[in-house]
Short mmCIF file of C-alpha atoms in Angstrom, two decimals:
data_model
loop_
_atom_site.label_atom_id
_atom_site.label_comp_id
_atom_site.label_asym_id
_atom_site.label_seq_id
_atom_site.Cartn_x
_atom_site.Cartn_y
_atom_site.Cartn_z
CA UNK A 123 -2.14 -19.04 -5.68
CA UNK A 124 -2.06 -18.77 -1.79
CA UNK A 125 -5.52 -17.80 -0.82
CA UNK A 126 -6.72 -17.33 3.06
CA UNK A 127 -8.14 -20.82 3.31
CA UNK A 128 -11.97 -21.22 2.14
CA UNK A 129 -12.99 -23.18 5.22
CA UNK A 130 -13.07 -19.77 7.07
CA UNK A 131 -16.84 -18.86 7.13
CA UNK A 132 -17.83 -15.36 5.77
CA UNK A 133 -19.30 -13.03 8.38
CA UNK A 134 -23.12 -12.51 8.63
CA UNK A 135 -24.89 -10.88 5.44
CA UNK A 136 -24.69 -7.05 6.71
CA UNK A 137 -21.78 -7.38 9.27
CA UNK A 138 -18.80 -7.92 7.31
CA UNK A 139 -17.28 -3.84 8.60
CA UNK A 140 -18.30 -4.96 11.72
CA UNK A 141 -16.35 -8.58 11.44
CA UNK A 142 -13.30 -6.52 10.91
CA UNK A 143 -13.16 -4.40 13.38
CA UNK A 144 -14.75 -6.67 16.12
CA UNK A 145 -12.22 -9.70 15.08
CA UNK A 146 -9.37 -6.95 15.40
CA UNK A 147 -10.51 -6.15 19.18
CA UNK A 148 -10.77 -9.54 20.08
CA UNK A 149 -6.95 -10.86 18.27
CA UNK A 150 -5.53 -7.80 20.58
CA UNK A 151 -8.10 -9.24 23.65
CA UNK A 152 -6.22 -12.67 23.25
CA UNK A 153 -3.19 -11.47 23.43
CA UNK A 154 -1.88 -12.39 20.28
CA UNK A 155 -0.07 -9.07 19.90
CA UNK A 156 -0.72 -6.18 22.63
CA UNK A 157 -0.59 -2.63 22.24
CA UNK A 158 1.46 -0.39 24.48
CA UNK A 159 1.00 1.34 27.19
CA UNK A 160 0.28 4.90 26.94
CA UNK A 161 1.32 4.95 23.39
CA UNK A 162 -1.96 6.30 21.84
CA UNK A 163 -1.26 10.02 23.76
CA UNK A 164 2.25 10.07 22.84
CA UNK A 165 1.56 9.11 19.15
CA UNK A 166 -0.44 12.46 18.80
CA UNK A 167 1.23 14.82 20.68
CA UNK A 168 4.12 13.70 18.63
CA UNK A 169 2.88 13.59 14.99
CA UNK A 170 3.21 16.78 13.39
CA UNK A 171 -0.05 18.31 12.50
CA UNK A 172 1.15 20.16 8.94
CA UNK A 173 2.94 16.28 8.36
CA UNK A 174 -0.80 14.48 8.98
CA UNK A 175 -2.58 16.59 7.48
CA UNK A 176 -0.54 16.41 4.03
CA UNK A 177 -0.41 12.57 3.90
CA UNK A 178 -3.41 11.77 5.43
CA UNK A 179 -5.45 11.77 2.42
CA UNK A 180 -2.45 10.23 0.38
CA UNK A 181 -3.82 6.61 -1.56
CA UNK A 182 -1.89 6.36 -4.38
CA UNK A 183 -4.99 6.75 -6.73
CA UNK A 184 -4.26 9.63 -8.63
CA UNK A 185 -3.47 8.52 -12.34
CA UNK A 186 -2.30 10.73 -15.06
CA UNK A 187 -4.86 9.31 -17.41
CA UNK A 188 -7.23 10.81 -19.48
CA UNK A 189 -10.52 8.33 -19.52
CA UNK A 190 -13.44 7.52 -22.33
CA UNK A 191 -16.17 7.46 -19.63
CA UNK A 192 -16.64 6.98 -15.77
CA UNK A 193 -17.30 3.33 -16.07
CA UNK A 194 -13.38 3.49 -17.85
CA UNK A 195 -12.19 5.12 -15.02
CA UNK A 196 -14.09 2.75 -12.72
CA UNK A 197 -12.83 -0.03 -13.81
CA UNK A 198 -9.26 0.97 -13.93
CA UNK A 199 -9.40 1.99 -10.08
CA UNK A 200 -10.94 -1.57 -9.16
CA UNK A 201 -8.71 -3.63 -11.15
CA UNK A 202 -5.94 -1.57 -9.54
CA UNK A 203 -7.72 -2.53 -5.78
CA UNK A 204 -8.07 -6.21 -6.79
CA UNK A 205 -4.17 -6.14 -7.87
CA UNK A 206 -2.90 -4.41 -4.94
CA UNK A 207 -0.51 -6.75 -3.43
CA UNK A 208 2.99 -8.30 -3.99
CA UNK A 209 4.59 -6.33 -1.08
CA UNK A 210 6.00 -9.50 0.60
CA UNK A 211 8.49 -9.24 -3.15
CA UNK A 212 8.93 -5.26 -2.12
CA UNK A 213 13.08 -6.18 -1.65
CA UNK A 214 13.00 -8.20 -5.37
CA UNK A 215 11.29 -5.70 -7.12
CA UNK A 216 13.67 -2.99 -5.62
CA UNK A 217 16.76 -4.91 -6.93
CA UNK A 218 15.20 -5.78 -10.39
CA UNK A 219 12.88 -2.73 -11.43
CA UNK A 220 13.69 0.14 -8.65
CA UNK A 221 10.21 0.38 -7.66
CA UNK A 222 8.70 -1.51 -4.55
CA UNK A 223 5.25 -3.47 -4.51
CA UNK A 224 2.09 -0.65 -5.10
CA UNK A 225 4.37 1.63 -8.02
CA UNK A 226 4.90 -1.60 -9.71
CA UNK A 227 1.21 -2.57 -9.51
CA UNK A 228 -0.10 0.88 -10.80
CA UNK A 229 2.25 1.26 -13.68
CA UNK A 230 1.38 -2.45 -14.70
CA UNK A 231 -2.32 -1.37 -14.83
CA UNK A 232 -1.40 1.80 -16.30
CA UNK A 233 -0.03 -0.68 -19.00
CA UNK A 234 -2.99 -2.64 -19.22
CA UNK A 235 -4.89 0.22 -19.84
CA UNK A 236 -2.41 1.53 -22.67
CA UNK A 237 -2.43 -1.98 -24.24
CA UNK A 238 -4.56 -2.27 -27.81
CA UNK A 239 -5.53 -6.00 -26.55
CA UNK A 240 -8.34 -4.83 -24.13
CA UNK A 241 -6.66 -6.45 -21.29
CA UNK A 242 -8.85 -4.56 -18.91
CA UNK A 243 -11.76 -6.58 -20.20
CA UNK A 244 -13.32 -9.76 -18.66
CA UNK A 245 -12.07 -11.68 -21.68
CA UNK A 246 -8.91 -9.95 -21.66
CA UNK A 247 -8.54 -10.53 -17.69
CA UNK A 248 -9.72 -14.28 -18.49
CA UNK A 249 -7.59 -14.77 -20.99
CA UNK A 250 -4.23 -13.01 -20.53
CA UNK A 251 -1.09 -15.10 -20.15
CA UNK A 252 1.98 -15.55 -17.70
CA UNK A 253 3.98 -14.05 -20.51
CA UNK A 254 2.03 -10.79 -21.21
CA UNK A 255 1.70 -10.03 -17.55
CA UNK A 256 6.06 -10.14 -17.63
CA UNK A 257 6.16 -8.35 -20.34
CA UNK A 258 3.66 -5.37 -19.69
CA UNK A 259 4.67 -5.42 -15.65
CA UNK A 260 8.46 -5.42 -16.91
CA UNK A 261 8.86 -8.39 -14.55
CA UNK A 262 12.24 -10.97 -14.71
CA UNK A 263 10.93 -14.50 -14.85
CA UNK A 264 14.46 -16.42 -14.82
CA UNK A 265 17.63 -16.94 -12.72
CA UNK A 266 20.88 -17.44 -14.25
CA UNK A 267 22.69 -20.41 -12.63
CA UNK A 268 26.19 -22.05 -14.03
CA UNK A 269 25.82 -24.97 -16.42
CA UNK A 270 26.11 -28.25 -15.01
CA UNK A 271 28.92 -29.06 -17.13
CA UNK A 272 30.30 -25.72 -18.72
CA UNK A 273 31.71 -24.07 -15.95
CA UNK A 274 32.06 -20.64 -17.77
CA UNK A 275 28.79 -21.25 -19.35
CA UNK A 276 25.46 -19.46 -17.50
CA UNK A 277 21.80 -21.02 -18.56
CA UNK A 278 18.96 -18.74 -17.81
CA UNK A 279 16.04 -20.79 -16.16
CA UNK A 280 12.35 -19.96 -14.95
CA UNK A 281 12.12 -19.26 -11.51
CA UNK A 282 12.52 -17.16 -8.67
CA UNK A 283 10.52 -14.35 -6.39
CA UNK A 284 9.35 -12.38 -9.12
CA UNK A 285 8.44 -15.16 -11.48
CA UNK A 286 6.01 -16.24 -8.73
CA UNK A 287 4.69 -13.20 -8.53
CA UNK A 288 3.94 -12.87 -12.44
CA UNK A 289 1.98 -16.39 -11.65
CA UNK A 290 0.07 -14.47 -8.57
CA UNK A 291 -0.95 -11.71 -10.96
CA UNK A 292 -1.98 -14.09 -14.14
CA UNK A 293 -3.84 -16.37 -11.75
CA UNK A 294 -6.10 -13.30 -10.19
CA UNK A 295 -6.48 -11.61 -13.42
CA UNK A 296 -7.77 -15.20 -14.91
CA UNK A 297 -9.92 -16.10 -12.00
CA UNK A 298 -11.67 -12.77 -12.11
CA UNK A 299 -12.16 -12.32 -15.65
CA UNK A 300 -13.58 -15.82 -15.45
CA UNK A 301 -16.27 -15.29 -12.68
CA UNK A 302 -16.88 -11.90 -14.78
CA UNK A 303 -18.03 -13.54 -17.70
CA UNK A 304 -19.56 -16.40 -16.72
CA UNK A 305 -21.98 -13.83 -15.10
CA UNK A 306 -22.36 -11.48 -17.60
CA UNK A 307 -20.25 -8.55 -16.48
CA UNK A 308 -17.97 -6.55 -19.44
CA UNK A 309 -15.10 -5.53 -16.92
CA UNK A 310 -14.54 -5.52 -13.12
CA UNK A 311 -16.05 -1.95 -13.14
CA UNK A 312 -19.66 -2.70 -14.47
CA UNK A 313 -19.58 -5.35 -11.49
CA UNK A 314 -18.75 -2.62 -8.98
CA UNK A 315 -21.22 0.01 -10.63
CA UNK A 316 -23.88 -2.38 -10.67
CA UNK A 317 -23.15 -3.25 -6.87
CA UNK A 318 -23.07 0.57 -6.04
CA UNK A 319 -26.41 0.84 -7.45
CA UNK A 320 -28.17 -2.45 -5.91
CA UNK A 321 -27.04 -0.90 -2.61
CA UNK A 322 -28.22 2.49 -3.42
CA UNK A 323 -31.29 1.22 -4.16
CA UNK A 324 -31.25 -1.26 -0.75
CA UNK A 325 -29.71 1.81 1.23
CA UNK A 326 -32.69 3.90 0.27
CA UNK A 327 -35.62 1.47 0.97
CA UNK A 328 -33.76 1.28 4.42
CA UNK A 329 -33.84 4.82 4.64
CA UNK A 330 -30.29 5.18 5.22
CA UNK A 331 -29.95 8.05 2.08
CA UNK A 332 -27.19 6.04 -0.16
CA UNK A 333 -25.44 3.00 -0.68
CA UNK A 334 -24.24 0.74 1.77
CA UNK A 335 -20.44 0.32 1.90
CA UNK A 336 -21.17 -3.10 3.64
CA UNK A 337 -23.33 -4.51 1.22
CA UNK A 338 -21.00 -3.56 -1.65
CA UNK A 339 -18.30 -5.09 0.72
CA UNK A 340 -20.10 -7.83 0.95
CA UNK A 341 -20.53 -8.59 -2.65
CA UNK A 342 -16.92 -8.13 -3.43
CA UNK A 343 -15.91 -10.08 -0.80
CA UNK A 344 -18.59 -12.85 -1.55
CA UNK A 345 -18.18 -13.44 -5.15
CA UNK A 346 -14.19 -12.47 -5.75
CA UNK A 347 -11.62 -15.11 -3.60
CA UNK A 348 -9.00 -12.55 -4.41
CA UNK A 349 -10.93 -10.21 -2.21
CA UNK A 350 -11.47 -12.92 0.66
CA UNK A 351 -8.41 -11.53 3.20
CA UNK A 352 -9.71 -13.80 6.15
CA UNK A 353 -7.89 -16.29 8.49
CA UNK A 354 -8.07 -19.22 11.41
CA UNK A 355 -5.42 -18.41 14.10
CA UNK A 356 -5.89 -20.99 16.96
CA UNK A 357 -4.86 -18.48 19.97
CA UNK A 358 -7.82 -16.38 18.26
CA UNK A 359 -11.31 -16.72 19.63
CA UNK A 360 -13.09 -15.44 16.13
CA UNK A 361 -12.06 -15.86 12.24
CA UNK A 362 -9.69 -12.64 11.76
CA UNK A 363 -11.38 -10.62 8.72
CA UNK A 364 -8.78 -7.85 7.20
CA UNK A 365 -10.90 -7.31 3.70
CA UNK A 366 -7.65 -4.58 2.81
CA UNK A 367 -8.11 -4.41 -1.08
CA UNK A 368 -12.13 -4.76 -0.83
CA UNK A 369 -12.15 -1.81 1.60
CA UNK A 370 -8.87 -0.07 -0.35
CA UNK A 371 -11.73 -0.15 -3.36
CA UNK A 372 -14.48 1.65 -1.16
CA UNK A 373 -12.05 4.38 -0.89
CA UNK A 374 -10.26 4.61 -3.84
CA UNK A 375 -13.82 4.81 -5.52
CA UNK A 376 -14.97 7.70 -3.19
CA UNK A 377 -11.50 9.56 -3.46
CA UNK A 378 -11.89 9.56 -7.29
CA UNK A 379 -15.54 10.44 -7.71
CA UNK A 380 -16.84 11.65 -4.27
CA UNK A 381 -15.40 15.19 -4.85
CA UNK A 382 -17.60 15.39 -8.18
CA UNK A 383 -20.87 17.66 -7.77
CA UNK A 384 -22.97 14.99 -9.02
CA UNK A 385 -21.23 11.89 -8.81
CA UNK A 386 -21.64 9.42 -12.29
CA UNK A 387 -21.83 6.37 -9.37
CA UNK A 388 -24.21 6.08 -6.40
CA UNK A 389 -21.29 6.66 -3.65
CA UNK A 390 -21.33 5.47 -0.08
CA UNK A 391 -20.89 8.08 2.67
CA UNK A 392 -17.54 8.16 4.63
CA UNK A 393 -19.68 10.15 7.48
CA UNK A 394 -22.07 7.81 7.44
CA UNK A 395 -20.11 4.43 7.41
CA UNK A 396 -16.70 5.29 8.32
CA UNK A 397 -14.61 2.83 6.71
CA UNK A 398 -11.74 0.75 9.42
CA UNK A 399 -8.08 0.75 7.91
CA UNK A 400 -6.85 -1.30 5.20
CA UNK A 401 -3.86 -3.12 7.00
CA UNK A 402 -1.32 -4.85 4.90
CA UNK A 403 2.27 -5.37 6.14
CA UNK A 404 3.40 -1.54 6.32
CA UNK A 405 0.90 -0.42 8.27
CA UNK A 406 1.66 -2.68 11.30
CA UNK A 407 5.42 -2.73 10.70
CA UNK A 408 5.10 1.19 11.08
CA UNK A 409 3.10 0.83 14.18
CA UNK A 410 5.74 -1.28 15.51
CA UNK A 411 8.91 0.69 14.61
CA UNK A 412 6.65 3.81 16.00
CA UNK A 413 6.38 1.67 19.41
CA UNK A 414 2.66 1.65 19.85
CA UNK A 415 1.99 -2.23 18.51
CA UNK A 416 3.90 -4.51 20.51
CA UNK A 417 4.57 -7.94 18.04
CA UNK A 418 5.12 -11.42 19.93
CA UNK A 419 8.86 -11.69 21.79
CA UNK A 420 9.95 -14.23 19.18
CA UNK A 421 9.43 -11.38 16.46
CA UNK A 422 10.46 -8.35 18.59
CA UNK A 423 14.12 -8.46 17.54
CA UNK A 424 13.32 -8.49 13.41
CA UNK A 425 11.61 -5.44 13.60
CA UNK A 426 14.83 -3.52 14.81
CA UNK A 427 15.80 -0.45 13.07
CA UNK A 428 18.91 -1.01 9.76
CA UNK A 429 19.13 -1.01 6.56
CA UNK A 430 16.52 -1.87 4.08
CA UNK A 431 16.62 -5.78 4.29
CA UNK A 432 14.12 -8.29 4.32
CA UNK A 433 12.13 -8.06 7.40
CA UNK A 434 11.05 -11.30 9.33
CA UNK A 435 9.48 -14.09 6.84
CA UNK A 436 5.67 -14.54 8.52
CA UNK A 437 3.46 -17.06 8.28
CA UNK A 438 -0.23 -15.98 7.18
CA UNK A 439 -0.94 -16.51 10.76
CA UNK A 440 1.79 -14.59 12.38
CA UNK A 441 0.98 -11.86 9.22
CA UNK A 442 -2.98 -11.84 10.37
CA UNK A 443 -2.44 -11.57 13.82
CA UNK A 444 -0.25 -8.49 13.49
CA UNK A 445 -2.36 -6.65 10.75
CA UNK A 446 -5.64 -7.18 12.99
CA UNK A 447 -3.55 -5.80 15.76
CA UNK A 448 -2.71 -3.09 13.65
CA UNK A 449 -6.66 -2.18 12.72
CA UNK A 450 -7.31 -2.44 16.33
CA UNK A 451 -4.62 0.33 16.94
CA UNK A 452 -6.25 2.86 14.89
CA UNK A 453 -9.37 1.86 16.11
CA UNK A 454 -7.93 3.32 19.50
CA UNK A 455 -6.11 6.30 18.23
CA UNK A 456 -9.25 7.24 16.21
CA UNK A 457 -11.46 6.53 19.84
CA UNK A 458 -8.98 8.93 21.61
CA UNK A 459 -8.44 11.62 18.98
CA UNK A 460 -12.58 11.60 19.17
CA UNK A 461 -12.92 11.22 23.27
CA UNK A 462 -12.44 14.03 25.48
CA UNK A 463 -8.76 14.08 25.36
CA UNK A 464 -9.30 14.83 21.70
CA UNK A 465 -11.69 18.03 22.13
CA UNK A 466 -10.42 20.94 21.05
CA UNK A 467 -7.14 19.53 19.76
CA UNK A 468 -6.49 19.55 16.04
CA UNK A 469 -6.72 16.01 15.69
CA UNK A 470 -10.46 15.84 16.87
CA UNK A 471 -12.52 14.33 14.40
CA UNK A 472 -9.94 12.43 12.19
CA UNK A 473 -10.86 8.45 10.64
CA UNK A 474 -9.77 5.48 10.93
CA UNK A 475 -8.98 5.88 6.85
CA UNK A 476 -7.07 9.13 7.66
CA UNK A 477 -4.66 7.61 9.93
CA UNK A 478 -3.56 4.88 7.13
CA UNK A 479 -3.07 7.34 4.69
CA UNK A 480 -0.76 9.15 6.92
CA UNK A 481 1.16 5.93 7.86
CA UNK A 482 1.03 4.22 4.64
CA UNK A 483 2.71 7.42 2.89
CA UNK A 484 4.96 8.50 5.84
CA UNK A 485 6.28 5.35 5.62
CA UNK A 486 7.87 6.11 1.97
CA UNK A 487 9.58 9.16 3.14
CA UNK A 488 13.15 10.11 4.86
CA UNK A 489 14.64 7.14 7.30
CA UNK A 490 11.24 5.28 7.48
CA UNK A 491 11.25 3.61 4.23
CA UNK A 492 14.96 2.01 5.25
CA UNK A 493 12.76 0.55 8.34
CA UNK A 494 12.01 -2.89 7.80
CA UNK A 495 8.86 -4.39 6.95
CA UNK A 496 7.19 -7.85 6.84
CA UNK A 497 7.20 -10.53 4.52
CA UNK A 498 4.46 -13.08 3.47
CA UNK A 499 5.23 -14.46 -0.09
CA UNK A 500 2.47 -16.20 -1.51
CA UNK A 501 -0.92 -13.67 -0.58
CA UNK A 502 -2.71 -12.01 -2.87
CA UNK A 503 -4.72 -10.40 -0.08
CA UNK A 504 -1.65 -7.48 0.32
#
């Protein structure tokens, strides 16, 4: 499994929302990747309001599933976050199942959860093969390749893009359902229940009125390597913290139960700690193809507009130094919509959280999903 590397410290106890926004400023301060000029203006006054304001809330969350209890439905939507990557196989999945990186995840879950083997467990998740996870994601795990000696003879043999990804899965799945048992948790959602109520109760004695998304960050974050999406980049100044599927949890959590009148889970407040984006590789790629995040010259030319193709093969360098860039960019469209420019105007008042949804799900419709995107095999942090 390709990990961030564990030599990158974790921020401060309390800080980690902070870390990621502050170590997005500063990769766009070094001039890693730039933003540019005057693009924040034109990006509103050319996104259609009725457009934003349908997509904007669009996470992919919704699941036609009928659940036992909360803590079922909790633990469906946080095995879901921690599985939420694969899109550097989005072109591979396309060609062998017809669905890109996120539909596949959700409908493997989906099968997890339909399974009679209680994969969904922490003994399941522990114990689950290489072969199950094929099987229930509906994954190819061999290549056919001409026989050394037969010419008209094909042998099928393990391998490929989407074989490594069924060992990406397996390995997360194992790891966590390890660390889950070993201390004393029944599934990944009585981990995050218990972690929304330890910071309820923390939030309280502060006197902050709820849980703190920061410290439930921080236990995610702190416990789970799958969840550790941080990086060294030399021409950075600080360790770049990204935290997508941690913070993708926060939200998914507070989509699905925040609308209840009395929530079954102790819920942080988007008001009160607004959440920055959750910045994988469409995010950024759509910034770019809009115009308004500027990637290094040596990458300018792979992000030009034709046919879905494989976008430019990144390093997890090059991949963290344009999704911090792209953090930092909503950071400043959220900063304007909420200035004075943004007073009155029907974008006042929108999140950082708001403008992902709207770019992550404008990106699957008309022209823009045949824009490139790019590609880091290997993660499990997108």
């Amino acid at each position: 499994m390709s990990s961030p590397p564990t030599t990158v410290p974790l921020p401060p106890s309390g800080e980690y929302i902070r870390a990621v926004r502050d170590s997005a400023r500063e990769t766009v301060a070094s001039g890693a990747v730039k933003l540019a000029p005057n693009a924040i203006a034109n990006f509103w006054s050319t996104t259609p309001r009725e457009t934003f304001e349908r997509l904007s809330t669009a996470h992919g969350v919704t699941l036609p599933l009928r659940f036992s209890s909360p803590l079922e439905e909790l633990n469906l939507v946080a095995v879901l976050a921690l599985l939420n990557f694969g899109s550097g196989y989005r072109v591979p999945l396309h060609e062998a199942t017809g669905r890109g990186a996120f539909d596949t995840v959700r409908a493997f879950v989906l099968s997890l959860h339909l399974s009679d083997e209680d994969l969904l467990s922490a003994r399941g998740m522990r114990d689950v093969s290489e072969a199950q996870v094929a099987e229930l994601a509906r994954l190819p795990t061999h290549v056919e390749s001409q026989h050394p000696t037969m010419p008209f003879v094909t042998v099928g043999q393990r391998g490929g893009p989407l074989a490594e990804l069924v060992t990406l899965i397996t390995t997360v799945l194992n790891e966590t359902g390890k660390i889950l048992v070993e201390g004393g948790w029944e599934n990944l959602g009585a981990f995050v229940r218990d972690a929304l109520v330890e910071a309820d109760k923390a939030g309280k004695e502060k006197g902050e009125g709820g849980p703190s998304a920061d410290m439930v960050l921080e236990k995610l974050v702190s416990i789970f390597p799958a969840f550790r999406d941080c990086y060294r980049v030399p021409s950075v100044p600080l360790p770049i913290y990204l935290f997508k599927k941690a913070l993708f949890l926060l939200h998914a959590v507070e989509l699905r139960f925040g609308s209840q009148p009395s929530p079954p889970f102790p819920l942080p407040s988007p008001k009160t700690c607004p959440l920055p984006a959750f910045s994988d590789n469409v995010i950024p790629s759509m910034l770019i193809h809009l115009s308004l995040l500027l990637p290094p010259p040596n990458l300018a030319a792979s992000f030009s507009p034709r046919p879905p193709i494989e976008g430019p093969h990144l390093t997890a360098s090059e991949a963290a130094i344009l999704r911090a860039g792209a953090v930092h960019a909503i950071q400043e469209l959220v900063a304007y919509a909420n200035g004075p420019e943004g007073r009155g105007q029907w974008f006042e008042g929108v999140s950082d959280v708001q403008v992902d949804g709207y770019l992550w799900s404008v990106a699957k419709e008309g022209g823009w999903r045949e824009r490139v995107r790019f590609v880091e095999r290997g993660t499990v942090c997108y």
